[in-house]
Amino acid sequence: MAGLSLADKRIVVTGGAGFLGRQVIAQLLAAGATEDKISVPRSRDRDLRQLQQCQEVVQGQDIIIHLAAHVGGIGLNREKPAELFYDNLMMGTQLIHAAYEAEVEKFVCVGTICAYPKFTPVPFREDDLWNGYPEETNAPYGIAKKALLVQLQAYRQQYGFNGVYLLPVNLYGPEDNFNPNSSHVIPALIRKVHEAQQRSETKLPVWGDGSPTREFLYSTDAARGIVMATQEYDDPDPVNLGTHEEISIRDLVETICELMEFQGEIVWETDKPNGQPRRCLDTQRAKERFGFVAQTSFRDGLRQTIAWYREHGEAV
């Protein structure tokens, strides 16, 4: 594939200092981008909910990769649905508009799997995105991010603006967010098992009944897919990024316990929410349109994530 050359392109990566963002920057550099032409607006310096801030960030840039999001697990989604809706909608919609006005060459928007309907036929196909309401705890976040797909398609139709929209499945990997108040399931479980071992506990309480299924994509693979799409994909259709492999939460917990050598009893807290019943993606479109296939096996990815947490975890 010839694709878009990244050499000498001025690239903004919102959320570029985060867990996925650092991997995306590494993949951009590997694909030929120039380090001193990549900029990362930090939330402490830039409030992307403000249009003027967005305008300043995109001025004179060639490519915007929008990863920044206010995001967390089930607990945060239940506690702060209004913030999650407002922050994610305003960041994205104003950044897209500012990029269009500044004549940015390409906008890559990273959406969320939470945008899919609660009851979507498995595996999730991109064409099913609008066939129902998202799982209730995720809906404010998911709908805010899904609105950005509509905006990009509308701006393409009316203005010829080249914006693409990607739907990565649940991510995990080294440097993930291990904060128990806002982390997703894998880092939350790794931390929980580690702390139970530190305290010599014999029971491990886990939310739900273990029946829901999830799919997980290693962060390096996700970053590689985002950069491949940046270079090779220019269509209006949303594209899933995933592995097309489904695992139950019960099997996930047991695998993490096995890899971390936790011998205690898993206690399922069935009065706590399960979240969406099943989650697994059809990944054919990414393979066909820009050649993306995930490469990291799940057990290898978990081993590397566990190893990173054991080395660095006390500081996060």
mmCIF file of C-alpha atoms in Angstrom:
data_model
loop_
_atom_site.group_PDB
_atom_site.id
_atom_site.type_symbol
_atom_site.label_atom_id
_atom_site.label_comp_id
_atom_site.label_asym_id
_atom_site.label_seq_id
_atom_site.Cartn_x
_atom_site.Cartn_y
_atom_site.Cartn_z
ATOM 1 C CA MET A 1 0.000 0.000 0.000
ATOM 2 C CA ALA A 2 1.246 3.477 -0.817
ATOM 3 C CA GLY A 3 -0.869 5.329 1.741
ATOM 4 C CA LEU A 4 -0.343 8.690 3.386
ATOM 5 C CA SER A 5 3.310 9.470 4.080
ATOM 6 C CA LEU A 6 3.788 10.678 7.658
ATOM 7 C CA ALA A 7 7.219 12.177 6.987
ATOM 8 C CA ASP A 8 7.194 15.887 7.846
ATOM 9 C CA LYS A 9 3.459 15.863 8.708
ATOM 10 C CA ARG A 10 2.477 18.012 11.671
ATOM 11 C CA ILE A 11 0.453 15.673 13.847
ATOM 12 C CA VAL A 12 -1.590 16.370 16.985
ATOM 13 C CA VAL A 13 -2.351 13.411 19.252
ATOM 14 C CA THR A 14 -4.936 14.383 21.870
ATOM 15 C CA GLY A 15 -4.574 12.061 24.841
ATOM 16 C CA GLY A 16 -1.046 11.424 23.579
ATOM 17 C CA ALA A 17 0.396 11.319 27.086
ATOM 18 C CA GLY A 18 -2.014 8.558 28.107
ATOM 19 C CA PHE A 19 -1.885 4.785 28.095
ATOM 20 C CA LEU A 20 -2.880 4.361 24.426
ATOM 21 C CA GLY A 21 -1.435 7.697 23.307
ATOM 22 C CA ARG A 22 2.143 6.807 24.173
ATOM 23 C CA GLN A 23 1.820 3.644 22.101
ATOM 24 C CA VAL A 24 0.294 5.579 19.182
ATOM 25 C CA ILE A 25 3.210 8.021 19.189
ATOM 26 C CA ALA A 26 5.688 5.119 19.175
ATOM 27 C CA GLN A 27 3.851 3.594 16.196
ATOM 28 C CA LEU A 28 3.749 6.959 14.383
ATOM 29 C CA LEU A 29 7.519 7.270 14.753
ATOM 30 C CA ALA A 30 7.981 3.694 13.541
ATOM 31 C CA ALA A 31 5.868 4.567 10.485
ATOM 32 C CA GLY A 32 8.043 7.534 9.554
ATOM 33 C CA ALA A 33 6.604 10.492 11.477
ATOM 34 C CA THR A 34 9.037 13.143 12.736
ATOM 35 C CA GLU A 35 9.251 13.406 16.520
ATOM 36 C CA ASP A 36 9.523 17.194 16.677
ATOM 37 C CA LYS A 37 6.383 17.561 14.528
ATOM 38 C CA ILE A 38 4.162 15.533 16.866
ATOM 39 C CA SER A 39 2.385 17.643 19.486
ATOM 40 C CA VAL A 40 0.461 16.457 22.522
ATOM 41 C CA PRO A 41 -1.925 18.952 24.149
ATOM 42 C CA ARG A 42 -2.003 18.222 27.889
ATOM 43 C CA SER A 43 -5.237 18.576 29.855
ATOM 44 C CA ARG A 44 -3.490 20.749 32.443
ATOM 45 C CA ASP A 45 -2.657 23.252 29.670
ATOM 46 C CA ARG A 46 -5.574 22.817 27.278
ATOM 47 C CA ASP A 47 -9.280 22.413 27.978
ATOM 48 C CA LEU A 48 -10.612 20.877 24.767
ATOM 49 C CA ARG A 49 -14.169 21.554 25.938
ATOM 50 C CA GLN A 50 -13.471 25.177 24.946
ATOM 51 C CA LEU A 51 -13.695 25.987 21.216
ATOM 52 C CA GLN A 52 -10.931 28.577 21.320
ATOM 53 C CA GLN A 53 -8.551 26.052 22.887
ATOM 54 C CA CYS A 54 -9.393 23.560 20.134
ATOM 55 C CA GLN A 55 -8.753 26.188 17.484
ATOM 56 C CA GLU A 56 -5.315 26.922 18.929
ATOM 57 C CA VAL A 57 -4.440 23.211 19.111
ATOM 58 C CA VAL A 58 -5.291 22.460 15.456
ATOM 59 C CA GLN A 59 -3.856 25.612 13.879
ATOM 60 C CA GLY A 60 -1.258 24.793 11.230
ATOM 61 C CA GLN A 61 -1.566 21.026 11.709
ATOM 62 C CA ASP A 62 -1.903 18.311 9.037
ATOM 63 C CA ILE A 63 -3.333 15.363 10.980
ATOM 64 C CA ILE A 64 -5.364 15.163 14.190
ATOM 65 C CA ILE A 65 -5.617 11.832 16.047
ATOM 66 C CA HIS A 66 -8.263 12.280 18.726
ATOM 67 C CA LEU A 67 -7.768 9.824 21.584
ATOM 68 C CA ALA A 68 -8.550 12.092 24.532
ATOM 69 C CA ALA A 69 -11.564 10.944 26.521
ATOM 70 C CA HIS A 70 -13.066 11.173 29.992
ATOM 71 C CA VAL A 71 -13.518 7.469 30.607
ATOM 72 C CA GLY A 72 -13.696 4.793 33.290
ATOM 73 C CA GLY A 73 -15.305 1.533 34.313
ATOM 74 C CA ILE A 74 -18.850 0.704 35.442
ATOM 75 C CA GLY A 75 -18.404 2.562 38.742
ATOM 76 C CA LEU A 76 -17.497 5.887 37.105
ATOM 77 C CA ASN A 77 -20.196 5.470 34.461
ATOM 78 C CA ARG A 78 -22.832 5.121 37.190
ATOM 79 C CA GLU A 79 -21.431 7.937 39.324
ATOM 80 C CA LYS A 80 -20.786 10.635 36.684
ATOM 81 C CA PRO A 81 -22.929 10.035 33.578
ATOM 82 C CA ALA A 82 -23.496 13.771 32.973
ATOM 83 C CA GLU A 83 -19.790 14.594 33.062
ATOM 84 C CA LEU A 84 -18.962 11.692 30.773
ATOM 85 C CA PHE A 85 -21.579 12.811 28.242
ATOM 86 C CA TYR A 86 -20.735 16.513 28.281
ATOM 87 C CA ASP A 87 -16.945 16.266 28.396
ATOM 88 C CA ASN A 88 -16.650 13.717 25.590
ATOM 89 C CA LEU A 89 -19.209 15.367 23.325
ATOM 90 C CA MET A 90 -17.792 18.865 23.706
ATOM 91 C CA MET A 91 -14.151 17.823 23.309
ATOM 92 C CA GLY A 92 -14.831 15.873 20.150
ATOM 93 C CA THR A 93 -17.374 18.028 18.374
ATOM 94 C CA GLN A 94 -15.435 21.269 18.828
ATOM 95 C CA LEU A 95 -12.135 19.689 17.877
ATOM 96 C CA ILE A 96 -13.656 18.316 14.649
ATOM 97 C CA HIS A 97 -15.186 21.699 13.807
ATOM 98 C CA ALA A 98 -11.947 23.556 14.542
ATOM 99 C CA ALA A 99 -9.970 21.049 12.422
ATOM 100 C CA TYR A 100 -12.365 21.523 9.500
ATOM 101 C CA GLU A 101 -12.108 25.312 9.762
ATOM 102 C CA ALA A 102 -8.298 25.095 9.911
ATOM 103 C CA GLU A 103 -8.260 22.906 6.768
ATOM 104 C CA VAL A 104 -6.593 20.005 8.515
ATOM 105 C CA GLU A 105 -5.791 17.247 6.004
ATOM 106 C CA LYS A 106 -7.109 14.296 8.049
ATOM 107 C CA PHE A 107 -8.949 13.681 11.319
ATOM 108 C CA VAL A 108 -8.793 10.257 12.970
ATOM 109 C CA CYS A 109 -11.402 9.863 15.707
ATOM 110 C CA VAL A 110 -11.141 6.968 18.136
ATOM 111 C CA GLY A 111 -14.599 6.066 19.381
ATOM 112 C CA THR A 112 -15.724 3.384 21.824
ATOM 113 C CA ILE A 113 -17.248 -0.054 21.805
ATOM 114 C CA CYS A 114 -19.740 1.309 24.360
ATOM 115 C CA ALA A 115 -21.495 2.935 21.392
ATOM 116 C CA TYR A 116 -22.962 -0.412 20.291
ATOM 117 C CA PRO A 117 -26.525 -1.357 21.272
ATOM 118 C CA LYS A 118 -26.928 -3.378 24.469
ATOM 119 C CA PHE A 119 -28.260 -6.345 22.524
ATOM 120 C CA THR A 120 -26.171 -6.489 19.375
ATOM 121 C CA PRO A 121 -25.815 -9.773 17.469
ATOM 122 C CA VAL A 122 -22.385 -11.254 18.204
ATOM 123 C CA PRO A 123 -19.920 -10.646 16.634
ATOM 124 C CA PHE A 124 -20.664 -6.897 16.511
ATOM 125 C CA ARG A 125 -20.707 -5.641 12.924
ATOM 126 C CA GLU A 126 -20.280 -1.958 12.176
ATOM 127 C CA ASP A 127 -23.586 -1.968 10.281
ATOM 128 C CA ASP A 128 -25.423 -2.789 13.557
ATOM 129 C CA LEU A 129 -24.194 0.344 15.345
ATOM 130 C CA TRP A 130 -27.572 2.095 15.180
ATOM 131 C CA ASN A 131 -29.861 -0.898 15.799
ATOM 132 C CA GLY A 132 -30.718 -0.130 19.437
ATOM 133 C CA TYR A 133 -29.832 1.768 22.615
ATOM 134 C CA PRO A 134 -26.465 1.153 24.348
ATOM 135 C CA GLU A 135 -26.153 -0.657 27.666
ATOM 136 C CA GLU A 136 -27.591 1.815 30.178
ATOM 137 C CA THR A 137 -24.523 2.387 32.359
ATOM 138 C CA ASN A 138 -22.372 3.087 29.278
ATOM 139 C CA ALA A 139 -24.960 5.002 27.255
ATOM 140 C CA PRO A 140 -24.077 8.656 28.069
ATOM 141 C CA TYR A 141 -20.415 8.049 27.228
ATOM 142 C CA GLY A 142 -21.148 5.796 24.256
ATOM 143 C CA ILE A 143 -23.695 8.122 22.665
ATOM 144 C CA ALA A 144 -21.476 11.182 23.098
ATOM 145 C CA LYS A 145 -18.688 9.395 21.231
ATOM 146 C CA LYS A 146 -21.047 7.983 18.596
ATOM 147 C CA ALA A 147 -22.317 11.498 17.824
ATOM 148 C CA LEU A 148 -18.804 12.261 16.557
ATOM 149 C CA LEU A 149 -19.221 9.618 13.857
ATOM 150 C CA VAL A 150 -22.348 11.417 12.639
ATOM 151 C CA GLN A 151 -20.484 14.712 12.675
ATOM 152 C CA LEU A 152 -17.551 13.351 10.672
ATOM 153 C CA GLN A 153 -19.865 11.795 8.094
ATOM 154 C CA ALA A 154 -21.834 15.037 7.805
ATOM 155 C CA TYR A 155 -18.674 17.130 7.430
ATOM 156 C CA ARG A 156 -17.410 14.715 4.776
ATOM 157 C CA GLN A 157 -20.718 14.945 2.904
ATOM 158 C CA GLN A 158 -21.047 18.743 3.042
ATOM 159 C CA TYR A 159 -17.439 19.935 3.175
ATOM 160 C CA GLY A 160 -15.371 17.031 1.820
ATOM 161 C CA PHE A 161 -13.585 16.835 5.183
ATOM 162 C CA ASN A 162 -11.516 13.643 5.518
ATOM 163 C CA GLY A 163 -12.458 12.260 8.933
ATOM 164 C CA VAL A 164 -12.389 8.557 9.828
ATOM 165 C CA TYR A 165 -13.863 6.798 12.850
ATOM 166 C CA LEU A 166 -12.437 3.747 14.630
ATOM 167 C CA LEU A 167 -14.081 1.534 17.258
ATOM 168 C CA PRO A 168 -11.451 -0.221 19.380
ATOM 169 C CA VAL A 169 -12.632 -2.936 21.720
ATOM 170 C CA ASN A 170 -11.590 -2.919 25.411
ATOM 171 C CA LEU A 171 -7.865 -2.149 25.614
ATOM 172 C CA TYR A 172 -5.288 -3.386 28.106
ATOM 173 C CA GLY A 173 -1.523 -3.402 28.469
ATOM 174 C CA PRO A 174 1.436 -1.942 30.386
ATOM 175 C CA GLU A 175 0.936 1.624 31.689
ATOM 176 C CA ASP A 176 -2.848 1.141 31.836
ATOM 177 C CA ASN A 177 -4.921 2.993 34.436
ATOM 178 C CA PHE A 178 -4.788 0.894 37.624
ATOM 179 C CA ASN A 179 -6.724 3.376 39.792
ATOM 180 C CA PRO A 180 -9.455 1.283 41.485
ATOM 181 C CA ASN A 181 -11.955 4.160 41.191
ATOM 182 C CA SER A 182 -11.753 4.506 37.417
ATOM 183 C CA SER A 183 -9.946 1.510 35.921
ATOM 184 C CA HIS A 184 -11.360 -1.029 33.483
ATOM 185 C CA VAL A 185 -11.715 -4.705 34.228
ATOM 186 C CA ILE A 186 -8.223 -6.109 33.501
ATOM 187 C CA PRO A 187 -6.121 -3.533 35.404
ATOM 188 C CA ALA A 188 -8.723 -3.532 38.201
ATOM 189 C CA LEU A 189 -8.466 -7.322 38.545
ATOM 190 C CA ILE A 190 -4.662 -7.362 38.379
ATOM 191 C CA ARG A 191 -4.464 -4.777 41.149
ATOM 192 C CA LYS A 192 -7.107 -6.571 43.209
ATOM 193 C CA VAL A 193 -5.286 -9.906 42.990
ATOM 194 C CA HIS A 194 -1.908 -8.265 43.737
ATOM 195 C CA GLU A 195 -3.277 -6.502 46.831
ATOM 196 C CA ALA A 196 -5.012 -9.671 48.038
ATOM 197 C CA GLN A 197 -1.658 -11.455 47.793
ATOM 198 C CA GLN A 198 0.100 -8.641 49.651
ATOM 199 C CA ARG A 199 -2.426 -8.989 52.490
ATOM 200 C CA SER A 200 -2.408 -12.817 52.378
ATOM 201 C CA GLU A 201 -6.165 -12.848 51.775
ATOM 202 C CA THR A 202 -7.868 -16.107 50.788
ATOM 203 C CA LYS A 203 -10.946 -14.654 49.075
ATOM 204 C CA LEU A 204 -11.209 -12.446 45.982
ATOM 205 C CA PRO A 205 -14.547 -10.581 45.620
ATOM 206 C CA VAL A 206 -15.485 -9.803 41.991
ATOM 207 C CA TRP A 207 -18.491 -7.834 40.718
ATOM 208 C CA GLY A 208 -21.251 -9.712 38.871
ATOM 209 C CA ASP A 209 -21.685 -13.402 38.203
ATOM 210 C CA GLY A 210 -18.879 -13.936 35.680
ATOM 211 C CA SER A 211 -21.200 -14.694 32.763
ATOM 212 C CA PRO A 212 -20.661 -11.625 30.520
ATOM 213 C CA THR A 213 -18.123 -11.963 27.742
ATOM 214 C CA ARG A 214 -15.607 -9.413 26.595
ATOM 215 C CA GLU A 215 -12.956 -9.023 23.941
ATOM 216 C CA PHE A 216 -9.641 -7.353 24.702
ATOM 217 C CA LEU A 217 -7.073 -5.719 22.416
ATOM 218 C CA TYR A 218 -3.456 -5.225 23.501
ATOM 219 C CA SER A 219 -2.545 -1.541 23.455
ATOM 220 C CA THR A 220 0.374 -1.943 21.037
ATOM 221 C CA ASP A 221 -1.910 -3.696 18.550
ATOM 222 C CA ALA A 222 -4.553 -0.976 18.926
ATOM 223 C CA ALA A 223 -1.970 1.743 18.325
ATOM 224 C CA ARG A 224 -0.685 -0.031 15.237
ATOM 225 C CA GLY A 225 -4.253 -0.264 13.886
ATOM 226 C CA ILE A 226 -4.843 3.458 14.494
ATOM 227 C CA VAL A 227 -1.667 4.406 12.640
ATOM 228 C CA MET A 228 -2.476 2.016 9.771
ATOM 229 C CA ALA A 229 -5.889 3.670 9.443
ATOM 230 C CA THR A 230 -4.249 7.112 9.554
ATOM 231 C CA GLN A 231 -2.103 6.136 6.586
ATOM 232 C CA GLU A 232 -4.382 3.850 4.606
ATOM 233 C CA TYR A 233 -8.075 4.486 5.358
ATOM 234 C CA ASP A 234 -10.154 7.319 3.924
ATOM 235 C CA ASP A 235 -13.774 6.067 3.933
ATOM 236 C CA PRO A 236 -16.798 7.343 5.912
ATOM 237 C CA ASP A 237 -17.676 3.915 7.362
ATOM 238 C CA PRO A 238 -16.770 3.222 10.999
ATOM 239 C CA VAL A 239 -14.252 0.412 11.540
ATOM 240 C CA ASN A 240 -13.881 -2.010 14.454
ATOM 241 C CA LEU A 241 -10.422 -2.685 15.873
ATOM 242 C CA GLY A 242 -10.237 -5.933 17.803
ATOM 243 C CA THR A 243 -9.131 -9.559 17.901
ATOM 244 C CA HIS A 244 -12.450 -11.352 17.214
ATOM 245 C CA GLU A 245 -11.803 -13.466 20.339
ATOM 246 C CA GLU A 246 -14.384 -13.622 23.144
ATOM 247 C CA ILE A 247 -13.693 -14.553 26.790
ATOM 248 C CA SER A 248 -16.101 -14.730 29.738
ATOM 249 C CA ILE A 249 -15.351 -12.612 32.801
ATOM 250 C CA ARG A 250 -15.237 -15.862 34.789
ATOM 251 C CA ASP A 251 -12.513 -17.272 32.516
ATOM 252 C CA LEU A 252 -10.700 -13.929 32.558
ATOM 253 C CA VAL A 253 -10.596 -13.826 36.356
ATOM 254 C CA GLU A 254 -9.442 -17.443 36.545
ATOM 255 C CA THR A 255 -6.708 -16.802 33.953
ATOM 256 C CA ILE A 256 -5.404 -13.745 35.812
ATOM 257 C CA CYS A 257 -5.421 -15.681 39.098
ATOM 258 C CA GLU A 258 -3.521 -18.522 37.408
ATOM 259 C CA LEU A 259 -0.903 -16.219 35.819
ATOM 260 C CA MET A 260 -0.450 -14.360 39.134
ATOM 261 C CA GLU A 261 -0.432 -17.634 41.125
ATOM 262 C CA PHE A 262 -3.299 -16.593 43.397
ATOM 263 C CA GLN A 263 -4.589 -19.673 45.216
ATOM 264 C CA GLY A 264 -7.608 -18.178 46.989
ATOM 265 C CA GLU A 265 -11.346 -18.442 46.355
ATOM 266 C CA ILE A 266 -13.148 -16.208 43.839
ATOM 267 C CA VAL A 267 -16.350 -14.801 45.385
ATOM 268 C CA TRP A 268 -18.907 -13.564 42.824
ATOM 269 C CA GLU A 269 -20.876 -10.533 44.065
ATOM 270 C CA THR A 270 -24.069 -11.221 42.158
ATOM 271 C CA ASP A 271 -25.834 -8.153 43.593
ATOM 272 C CA LYS A 272 -23.386 -5.972 41.578
ATOM 273 C CA PRO A 273 -23.982 -5.136 37.883
ATOM 274 C CA ASN A 274 -22.647 -7.290 35.065
ATOM 275 C CA GLY A 275 -22.614 -4.614 32.352
ATOM 276 C CA GLN A 276 -23.264 -5.516 28.718
ATOM 277 C CA PRO A 277 -24.003 -9.270 28.348
ATOM 278 C CA ARG A 278 -21.651 -10.036 25.446
ATOM 279 C CA ARG A 279 -19.015 -8.128 23.552
ATOM 280 C CA CYS A 280 -17.090 -9.466 20.585
ATOM 281 C CA LEU A 281 -16.276 -7.729 17.305
ATOM 282 C CA ASP A 282 -16.381 -8.636 13.670
ATOM 283 C CA THR A 283 -12.909 -7.483 12.585
ATOM 284 C CA GLN A 284 -13.202 -8.214 8.865
ATOM 285 C CA ARG A 285 -13.593 -4.598 7.725
ATOM 286 C CA ALA A 286 -10.270 -3.485 9.271
ATOM 287 C CA LYS A 287 -8.521 -6.422 7.623
ATOM 288 C CA GLU A 288 -10.092 -5.748 4.218
ATOM 289 C CA ARG A 289 -9.839 -1.941 4.172
ATOM 290 C CA PHE A 290 -6.356 -1.392 5.606
ATOM 291 C CA GLY A 291 -4.847 -4.768 6.434
ATOM 292 C CA PHE A 292 -5.060 -4.661 10.232
ATOM 293 C CA VAL A 293 -4.880 -7.947 12.174
ATOM 294 C CA ALA A 294 -4.065 -8.129 15.908
ATOM 295 C CA GLN A 295 -0.800 -9.951 16.655
ATOM 296 C CA THR A 296 -0.461 -10.310 20.459
ATOM 297 C CA SER A 297 -1.915 -13.437 22.058
ATOM 298 C CA PHE A 298 -4.144 -12.772 25.076
ATOM 299 C CA ARG A 299 -2.038 -14.741 27.567
ATOM 300 C CA ASP A 300 1.160 -13.033 26.378
ATOM 301 C CA GLY A 301 -0.478 -9.622 26.659
ATOM 302 C CA LEU A 302 -1.720 -10.414 30.168
ATOM 303 C CA ARG A 303 1.723 -11.649 31.236
ATOM 304 C CA GLN A 304 3.336 -8.411 30.048
ATOM 305 C CA THR A 305 0.666 -6.270 31.740
ATOM 306 C CA ILE A 306 1.022 -8.184 35.034
ATOM 307 C CA ALA A 307 4.815 -7.910 34.871
ATOM 308 C CA TRP A 308 4.606 -4.143 34.316
ATOM 309 C CA TYR A 309 2.207 -3.700 37.248
ATOM 310 C CA ARG A 310 4.364 -5.770 39.588
ATOM 311 C CA GLU A 311 7.341 -3.584 38.706
ATOM 312 C CA HIS A 312 5.612 -0.192 38.689
ATOM 313 C CA GLY A 313 2.264 -0.751 40.372
ATOM 314 C CA GLU A 314 2.962 0.662 43.786
ATOM 315 C CA ALA A 315 3.497 4.069 42.171
ATOM 316 C CA VAL A 316 0.188 4.157 40.235
#
